[in-house]
């Protein structure tokens, strides 16, 4: 028995992206929910399972049920960080396939930009790292970037080109938060924060929310918009703290990607469009390697000189990503929403013509949790 | 991997402080020790209740050689008036375990992967005792 193609995303929406003045995280979340339900043509009362994960509210699943006035059969509140939502889709497919639920809502929202201007997190430094005061989470990613540069000769310019590509995509997306031109030189001249990472290697701090609605494939075509089918999913968790990561150049995406693509019966070369959680520029290089789009150590060359920009050999983060479009603390849901838009043909100037297969990938913690989803149009079933 | 059996170690476990507390107490006395698994021989850091290699609870405290190699390094850039820059490193100890630390006695920009270092107990950023490294062969 496989979950391949058994469940589909039938509604998706964003809300409050950029700056959402005067709104709470849960209010932004519920605005996205309202949009996704309308997009799906589903009434609130039909929702019988919910999933969320919010940075500060440990019981955010319960808060969500309360805000929506629901008494769900399942309330999923797993806390793996920004990858949580790509795990929620897998759990949703299981619940739907086992007929334990009929309509699953997955959502997120944060007001971190207007509320605090920086990353809002309930996390403190780990016991065995606190005495050395690494910046959380930035220094963890900086250590991974340093190691990748040491081990494979990845260059400062290659890291910069990830940010430059994201900006080039953002310039095609009217919803992206920053759309000014950005050059490799701009990135390298930006303020050094934790070597080798500079300000422009780091994701944005914005507000924003997103939501999707999932139903069984057999009823997925009863909704107004074309369904986007979940063809495969997989997870990997290699550590929590960066000092415990077995190899800083190999993430759990090696496992999550293989599991997801194995379930879907696809290989990297089949994928039309890729959405990766780009909290920092190094993430994209690591994930492209671990997911099999290039060999280990060759991610730098893969992204260099517009390799993943518009017109490059692989379209990655077509909305502009967390680096240039939106990053309200946990980005995972946004990889799903952008994948849905691409597979529906709704992506406007940044649309990948004929896109049928998308990969969405979430990262949680400090490269700790990796979750991959393979999504496809009806033609891929 | 062999099935886990509960042995006399487990009875001892119930009545003694956890490994974090034992490590902290040793460090407060100026002693840096890590764990070694009596069942599979693997060294273990950070301190744990059971061996992450084989699952045995038979972990004893041993003194590492203190010698290690820098695996990765970053420098947190901070304005001079707020204390200035400082380095954060990951060190691979000879025993095969890795830990986060700081290298003293060397310019931040000269610290790089491959550098040989040795451990001592010094002061962490929080003012408490912490394992700190220096370039092997002394301060440059
Ligand atoms: Zn063992």
XYZ file of C-alpha atoms and ligand atoms in Angstrom:
522
model
C 0.000 0.000 0.000
C 1.347 3.412 -0.899
C 0.149 6.923 -0.185
C 1.118 7.970 -3.706
C -1.608 10.145 -5.175
C -4.127 9.208 -2.467
C -4.576 12.769 -1.189
C -4.584 16.179 -2.818
C -4.298 19.832 -1.943
C -7.603 21.371 -3.034
C -7.176 24.846 -1.582
C -4.282 27.157 -0.805
C -3.846 30.773 0.251
C -1.444 33.280 1.768
C -2.248 36.171 4.099
C -0.490 39.107 5.699
C 2.801 38.578 3.869
C 5.315 41.363 4.373
C 3.914 43.625 7.053
C 0.571 42.970 8.724
C 0.279 45.880 11.127
C -1.868 45.436 14.193
C -2.478 41.729 13.706
C -1.614 38.801 15.927
C 0.038 35.631 14.637
C -3.204 33.689 15.021
C -5.221 36.400 13.262
C -2.884 36.180 10.266
C -3.165 32.386 10.386
C -6.971 32.517 10.372
C -6.975 34.994 7.458
C -4.951 32.441 5.492
C -7.365 29.685 6.565
C -10.309 31.765 5.386
C -8.617 32.224 2.024
C -7.735 28.553 1.628
C -11.263 27.389 2.503
C -12.727 29.841 -0.043
C -10.193 28.669 -2.647
C -11.206 25.061 -1.964
C -14.937 25.775 -1.861
C -15.070 24.031 1.505
C -17.102 25.242 4.464
C -15.456 25.632 7.840
C -17.690 22.986 9.385
C -16.344 20.372 6.965
C -12.871 20.592 8.465
C -12.375 17.617 10.755
C -8.605 17.613 11.238
C -6.238 20.526 11.747
C -2.477 20.984 11.838
C -0.277 23.902 12.775
C 2.959 24.794 14.511
C 3.654 28.293 15.760
C 6.889 29.642 17.235
C 5.695 30.946 20.575
C 2.385 29.188 21.304
C 3.283 25.689 22.526
C -0.382 24.655 22.271
C -1.056 26.391 18.954
C -3.146 23.467 17.674
C -5.564 24.025 20.526
C -5.593 27.776 19.965
C -6.390 27.159 16.301
C -9.324 24.862 17.145
C -10.637 27.532 19.500
C -10.276 30.354 16.971
C -12.056 28.341 14.301
C -14.778 27.075 16.639
C -13.969 23.499 15.713
C -13.869 20.273 17.680
C -11.549 18.353 15.338
C -11.117 14.588 15.323
C -7.359 15.198 15.046
C -5.273 18.165 16.149
C -1.685 17.973 14.959
C 0.807 20.273 16.638
C 4.130 18.601 15.930
C 7.015 20.932 16.599
C 9.904 20.262 14.245
C 10.314 23.891 13.223
C 9.874 25.117 9.668
C 9.620 21.615 8.247
C 6.514 20.772 10.305
C 4.011 21.608 7.581
C 5.534 19.192 5.077
C 5.186 16.497 7.710
C 1.593 17.553 8.329
C 0.777 16.749 4.694
C 2.006 13.186 5.186
C -0.048 12.748 8.342
C -3.011 14.285 6.514
C -2.664 11.739 3.692
C -2.597 8.915 6.255
C -5.708 10.172 8.055
C -7.542 10.641 4.771
C -6.540 7.262 3.353
C -7.586 5.489 6.569
C -10.823 7.496 6.546
C -10.131 8.826 10.006
C -10.723 12.315 8.620
C -12.219 13.795 5.443
C -10.925 17.362 5.282
C -7.573 18.386 6.723
C -6.478 21.991 7.241
C -2.756 22.828 7.538
C -1.785 26.404 8.388
C 0.707 28.862 9.823
C 1.025 32.556 10.592
C 3.414 34.951 12.301
C 3.596 38.670 12.994
C 7.295 38.633 13.879
C 8.264 41.646 11.767
C 5.708 44.118 13.076
C 5.703 42.638 16.591
C 9.450 42.451 17.195
C 11.470 43.115 14.040
C 13.459 39.913 14.483
C 13.095 36.145 14.666
C 10.631 35.253 17.421
C 11.398 31.938 19.054
C 10.731 30.116 22.287
C 14.078 28.355 21.947
C 17.097 29.037 24.121
C 20.672 27.972 23.467
C 21.419 24.276 24.063
C 23.225 23.389 27.318
C 26.493 22.387 25.654
C 26.554 25.335 23.252
C 25.427 28.201 25.509
C 28.897 28.779 27.084
C 30.213 29.758 23.626
C 27.296 32.051 22.705
C 26.710 31.127 19.058
C 24.124 33.384 17.392
C 20.881 31.426 17.204
C 20.306 30.079 14.628
C 22.730 31.912 12.350
C 26.071 30.617 13.679
C 24.928 27.018 13.223
C 24.403 27.607 9.506
C 27.650 29.600 9.361
C 29.519 26.565 10.704
C 27.911 24.389 8.016
C 28.874 26.916 5.335
C 32.448 27.103 6.662
C 32.753 23.322 6.569
C 31.321 23.091 3.037
C 33.812 25.705 1.837
C 36.686 23.862 3.543
C 35.734 20.431 2.324
C 34.587 21.169 -1.229
C 36.046 24.562 -2.088
C 32.619 26.175 -2.272
C 33.173 29.902 -2.767
C 31.838 33.104 -1.275
C 30.631 34.030 -4.772
C 28.633 30.808 -5.084
C 26.854 31.472 -1.786
C 26.080 34.985 -3.030
C 24.609 33.650 -6.253
C 21.895 31.830 -4.276
C 20.702 35.181 -2.909
C 21.019 36.836 -6.323
C 18.884 34.101 -7.931
C 16.227 34.417 -5.243
C 16.039 38.150 -5.865
C 15.741 37.656 -9.616
C 12.719 35.412 -9.020
C 11.278 37.897 -6.515
C 11.404 40.588 -9.188
C 8.907 38.468 -11.132
C 6.614 38.089 -8.117
C 4.489 41.126 -7.217
C 3.862 39.640 -3.737
C 7.579 39.390 -2.880
C 8.720 41.617 -0.028
C 11.998 42.844 -1.558
C 12.269 43.338 -5.313
C 15.188 45.771 -5.666
C 18.046 44.617 -7.872
C 20.719 42.605 -6.040
C 24.160 41.714 -7.379
C 26.810 39.266 -6.275
C 28.933 42.270 -5.277
C 26.085 43.653 -3.126
C 25.865 40.375 -1.214
C 29.625 40.157 -0.654
C 29.760 43.789 0.458
C 26.900 43.373 2.951
C 27.652 43.286 6.669
C 29.466 40.236 7.968
C 27.422 38.662 10.766
C 28.866 35.219 11.541
C 31.636 34.147 9.120
C 31.225 33.359 6.323
C 27.574 34.473 6.341
C 26.627 38.081 5.682
C 23.322 39.901 6.045
C 22.305 39.127 2.457
C 22.910 35.411 3.037
C 20.101 35.497 5.594
C 16.375 35.134 5.097
C 14.052 38.066 5.586
C 12.159 38.867 8.754
C 8.561 39.398 7.638
C 5.025 38.756 8.766
C 2.903 36.288 6.888
C 0.726 33.216 6.904
C -0.305 30.380 4.660
C -2.869 27.593 4.638
C -3.755 24.560 2.552
C -6.746 22.220 2.536
C -6.320 18.517 1.767
C -8.894 15.909 0.773
C -8.908 12.386 -0.614
C -7.994 12.127 -4.288
C -11.370 10.551 -5.127
C -13.201 13.765 -4.207
C -10.426 16.198 -5.103
C -11.984 17.115 -8.422
C -15.220 18.254 -6.749
C -13.512 21.549 -5.896
C -13.250 24.706 -8.025
C -9.502 24.574 -8.729
C -7.293 21.822 -10.188
C -6.125 19.432 -7.427
C -2.451 19.104 -6.624
C -1.700 15.515 -5.617
C 0.726 14.428 -2.920
C 2.807 11.818 -4.725
C 5.434 11.221 -2.100
C 6.825 12.371 1.206
C 9.680 11.555 3.513
C 11.474 12.809 6.584
C 14.905 12.815 8.180
C 16.010 14.031 11.612
C 19.742 13.931 12.181
C 20.159 16.021 15.344
C 18.780 18.988 17.228
C 21.912 21.030 17.972
C 24.534 21.766 15.329
C 27.300 20.371 17.548
C 25.533 16.984 17.316
C 25.110 16.933 13.523
C 27.096 13.909 12.328
C 28.396 15.549 9.127
C 27.773 19.259 8.562
C 27.905 18.759 4.812
C 25.183 16.079 4.658
C 21.656 16.858 5.842
C 18.657 14.638 6.507
C 17.434 15.703 3.061
C 19.458 12.774 1.705
C 17.008 10.482 3.510
C 13.846 12.573 3.164
C 14.406 13.126 -0.554
C 15.096 9.467 -1.278
C 11.986 8.414 0.659
C 9.783 11.019 -1.034
C 11.035 10.332 -4.540
C 10.892 6.592 -3.918
C 7.226 6.824 -2.921
C 6.450 9.072 -5.879
C 8.426 6.916 -8.327
C 10.305 9.922 -9.696
C 13.925 11.004 -9.912
C 15.432 14.492 -9.596
C 15.665 14.942 -13.365
C 11.861 14.535 -13.601
C 11.127 17.514 -11.335
C 9.978 20.691 -13.108
C 10.150 23.164 -10.244
C 11.765 23.130 -6.801
C 10.865 25.004 -3.605
C 13.513 24.757 -0.879
C 13.564 26.266 2.581
C 16.327 28.849 2.106
C 16.792 30.187 5.623
C 20.395 30.911 4.584
C 22.171 30.673 1.229
C 24.090 27.538 2.265
C 20.790 25.662 2.727
C 20.026 25.695 -0.964
C 23.446 24.303 -1.885
C 23.181 21.541 0.731
C 19.629 20.558 -0.209
C 20.273 20.503 -3.971
C 23.125 18.067 -3.328
C 21.319 15.924 -0.769
C 18.145 15.730 -2.863
C 20.211 14.489 -5.793
C 20.011 17.434 -8.200
C 23.805 17.409 -8.279
C 26.612 15.442 -6.661
C 27.828 16.092 -3.118
C 30.240 18.991 -3.179
C 29.020 20.313 -6.528
C 26.160 22.450 -5.216
C 28.240 25.607 -5.451
C 28.927 25.098 -9.136
C 25.257 24.158 -9.675
C 23.948 27.497 -8.363
C 26.734 29.644 -9.843
C 26.044 32.277 -12.513
C 22.278 31.981 -12.514
C 22.032 28.181 -12.463
C 18.856 28.339 -10.381
C 17.707 31.814 -11.463
C 15.107 32.507 -14.174
C 16.481 30.998 -17.371
C 18.843 28.680 -15.468
C 18.994 24.905 -15.604
C 16.629 24.365 -12.640
C 13.982 26.789 -11.351
C 14.422 26.987 -7.556
C 12.317 29.136 -5.219
C 10.274 30.786 -7.910
C 8.470 33.070 -5.443
C 11.772 34.578 -4.308
C 12.067 32.233 -1.326
C 12.690 33.131 2.274
C 15.599 35.249 1.083
C 13.498 37.727 -0.909
C 9.747 36.878 -0.802
C 8.554 36.081 2.700
C 10.025 34.628 5.878
C 7.857 34.822 8.972
C 9.922 32.450 11.137
C 8.797 29.091 9.776
C 8.782 29.004 5.999
C 7.637 25.433 5.253
C 4.019 26.229 4.363
C 5.180 28.735 1.735
C 7.072 26.037 -0.205
C 3.756 24.177 -0.488
C 1.693 27.185 -1.529
C 4.203 28.179 -4.238
C 4.330 24.588 -5.511
C 0.518 24.585 -5.739
C 0.527 27.834 -7.681
C 3.110 26.541 -10.135
C 1.241 23.263 -10.677
C -2.054 25.088 -11.196
C -0.462 27.483 -13.663
C -1.249 30.438 -11.398
C 2.279 31.828 -11.038
C 2.016 34.756 -13.449
C 5.316 36.110 -14.800
C 7.287 33.473 -12.943
C 5.210 30.528 -14.184
C 7.247 27.512 -15.273
C 5.551 26.515 -18.522
C 3.939 23.093 -18.351
C 5.045 22.380 -14.769
C 3.638 18.993 -13.721
C 5.983 17.833 -10.964
C 7.133 19.962 -8.033
C 9.378 19.284 -5.083
C 8.781 21.179 -1.841
C 11.285 20.864 0.960
C 11.221 22.075 4.548
C 14.005 22.548 7.062
C 13.536 22.683 10.837
C 15.842 23.612 13.691
C 19.450 24.077 12.580
C 19.523 21.757 9.543
C 18.011 19.280 12.029
C 14.695 18.189 10.531
C 14.309 17.726 6.788
C 10.989 16.913 5.130
C 10.392 16.521 1.406
C 7.104 16.423 -0.500
C 6.648 15.534 -4.169
C 3.546 17.112 -5.664
C 2.023 16.615 -9.073
C -0.815 17.512 -11.404
C -3.469 15.010 -12.463
C -1.282 14.028 -15.424
C 1.328 12.577 -13.050
C -1.031 10.120 -11.332
C 22.146 -4.070 17.085
C 21.577 -6.302 20.113
C 18.368 -6.066 22.083
C 18.657 -3.907 25.169
C 18.673 -5.751 28.478
C 18.098 -4.047 31.798
C 21.009 -4.851 34.069
C 22.264 -3.718 37.448
C 23.354 -0.421 35.883
C 19.706 0.542 35.686
C 19.219 0.108 39.419
C 22.180 2.402 40.047
C 20.760 4.905 37.597
C 17.621 5.432 39.676
C 19.463 6.719 42.691
C 22.196 8.846 41.173
C 22.255 12.275 39.513
C 21.861 12.388 35.727
C 24.842 12.652 33.406
C 24.368 16.391 32.805
C 24.629 17.062 36.542
C 27.669 14.764 36.888
C 29.427 16.512 33.986
C 28.666 19.952 35.441
C 29.904 18.941 38.904
C 33.174 17.638 37.464
C 33.608 20.777 35.375
C 33.047 22.942 38.455
C 36.024 21.097 40.003
C 38.095 21.885 36.908
C 37.793 18.353 35.529
C 36.767 17.659 31.902
C 35.531 14.110 31.392
C 33.464 12.399 28.740
C 31.692 9.040 28.779
C 32.809 5.710 27.361
C 30.489 2.800 26.638
C 31.426 -0.436 28.420
C 29.475 -2.478 25.893
C 30.676 -1.187 22.502
C 33.662 0.974 23.433
C 32.318 4.165 21.820
C 33.069 7.472 23.490
C 30.037 9.651 24.124
C 29.597 13.449 24.244
C 27.388 15.245 25.170
C 26.727 13.230 28.325
C 23.888 10.763 27.898
C 21.854 8.158 29.795
C 22.376 5.456 27.179
C 24.977 4.993 24.456
C 23.686 6.398 21.141
C 25.716 3.777 19.269
C 24.427 0.594 20.944
C 21.816 1.557 23.561
C 23.712 0.266 26.587
C 23.376 2.100 29.897
C 26.888 0.983 30.872
C 28.585 4.363 30.483
C 31.620 5.278 32.572
C 33.426 8.604 32.916
C 36.901 8.819 31.403
C 39.445 11.593 30.903
C 39.937 12.415 27.210
C 43.452 13.241 25.999
C 42.182 16.778 25.429
C 43.660 16.808 21.956
C 41.435 17.640 19.036
C 41.141 19.121 15.564
C 39.010 22.054 14.477
C 36.149 20.788 12.279
C 34.476 24.123 11.533
C 34.770 27.712 12.679
C 32.747 30.902 12.659
C 33.445 34.359 14.035
C 30.524 36.249 15.496
C 30.994 39.864 14.453
C 30.128 42.290 17.196
C 30.829 45.990 17.597
C 33.849 46.773 19.815
C 31.656 48.710 22.243
C 29.540 45.577 22.712
C 32.516 43.347 23.405
C 34.000 42.827 19.951
C 34.287 39.724 17.793
C 34.551 36.203 19.183
C 34.994 32.777 17.621
C 32.818 29.678 17.887
C 34.240 26.346 16.762
C 33.349 22.687 16.484
C 36.197 20.467 17.678
C 36.641 16.772 16.914
C 38.316 15.132 19.913
C 40.753 12.262 19.403
C 38.179 9.980 21.032
C 35.838 10.504 18.072
C 33.315 12.870 19.607
C 32.612 16.458 18.616
C 31.869 19.480 20.764
C 31.259 23.193 20.408
C 33.870 25.426 21.961
C 36.064 28.504 21.569
C 39.752 28.831 20.715
C 41.760 31.237 22.845
C 45.244 32.498 22.146
C 45.002 32.893 18.394
C 43.633 35.539 16.040
C 40.054 34.670 15.030
C 40.884 34.809 11.321
C 43.755 32.337 11.695
C 41.586 29.642 13.254
C 40.488 27.193 10.576
C 39.442 23.596 10.037
C 42.375 21.243 10.536
C 44.004 23.265 13.325
C 45.272 21.035 16.167
C 44.057 22.195 19.573
C 44.133 21.101 23.192
C 41.520 21.473 25.906
C 41.509 23.105 29.301
C 38.786 24.206 31.661
C 38.253 27.938 31.423
C 35.386 30.395 31.568
C 32.358 30.398 29.311
C 30.482 33.440 28.045
C 28.028 33.020 30.910
C 30.844 33.238 33.480
C 30.551 29.551 34.368
C 33.217 26.893 33.813
C 33.566 25.703 30.213
C 35.906 23.579 28.124
C 38.088 25.938 26.058
C 40.749 25.076 23.493
C 44.154 26.504 22.664
C 46.378 25.871 19.660
C 48.466 22.783 20.362
C 52.017 23.760 21.234
C 50.842 26.864 23.009
C 49.656 30.330 22.228
C 50.916 31.744 18.958
Zn 27.692 1.507 23.130
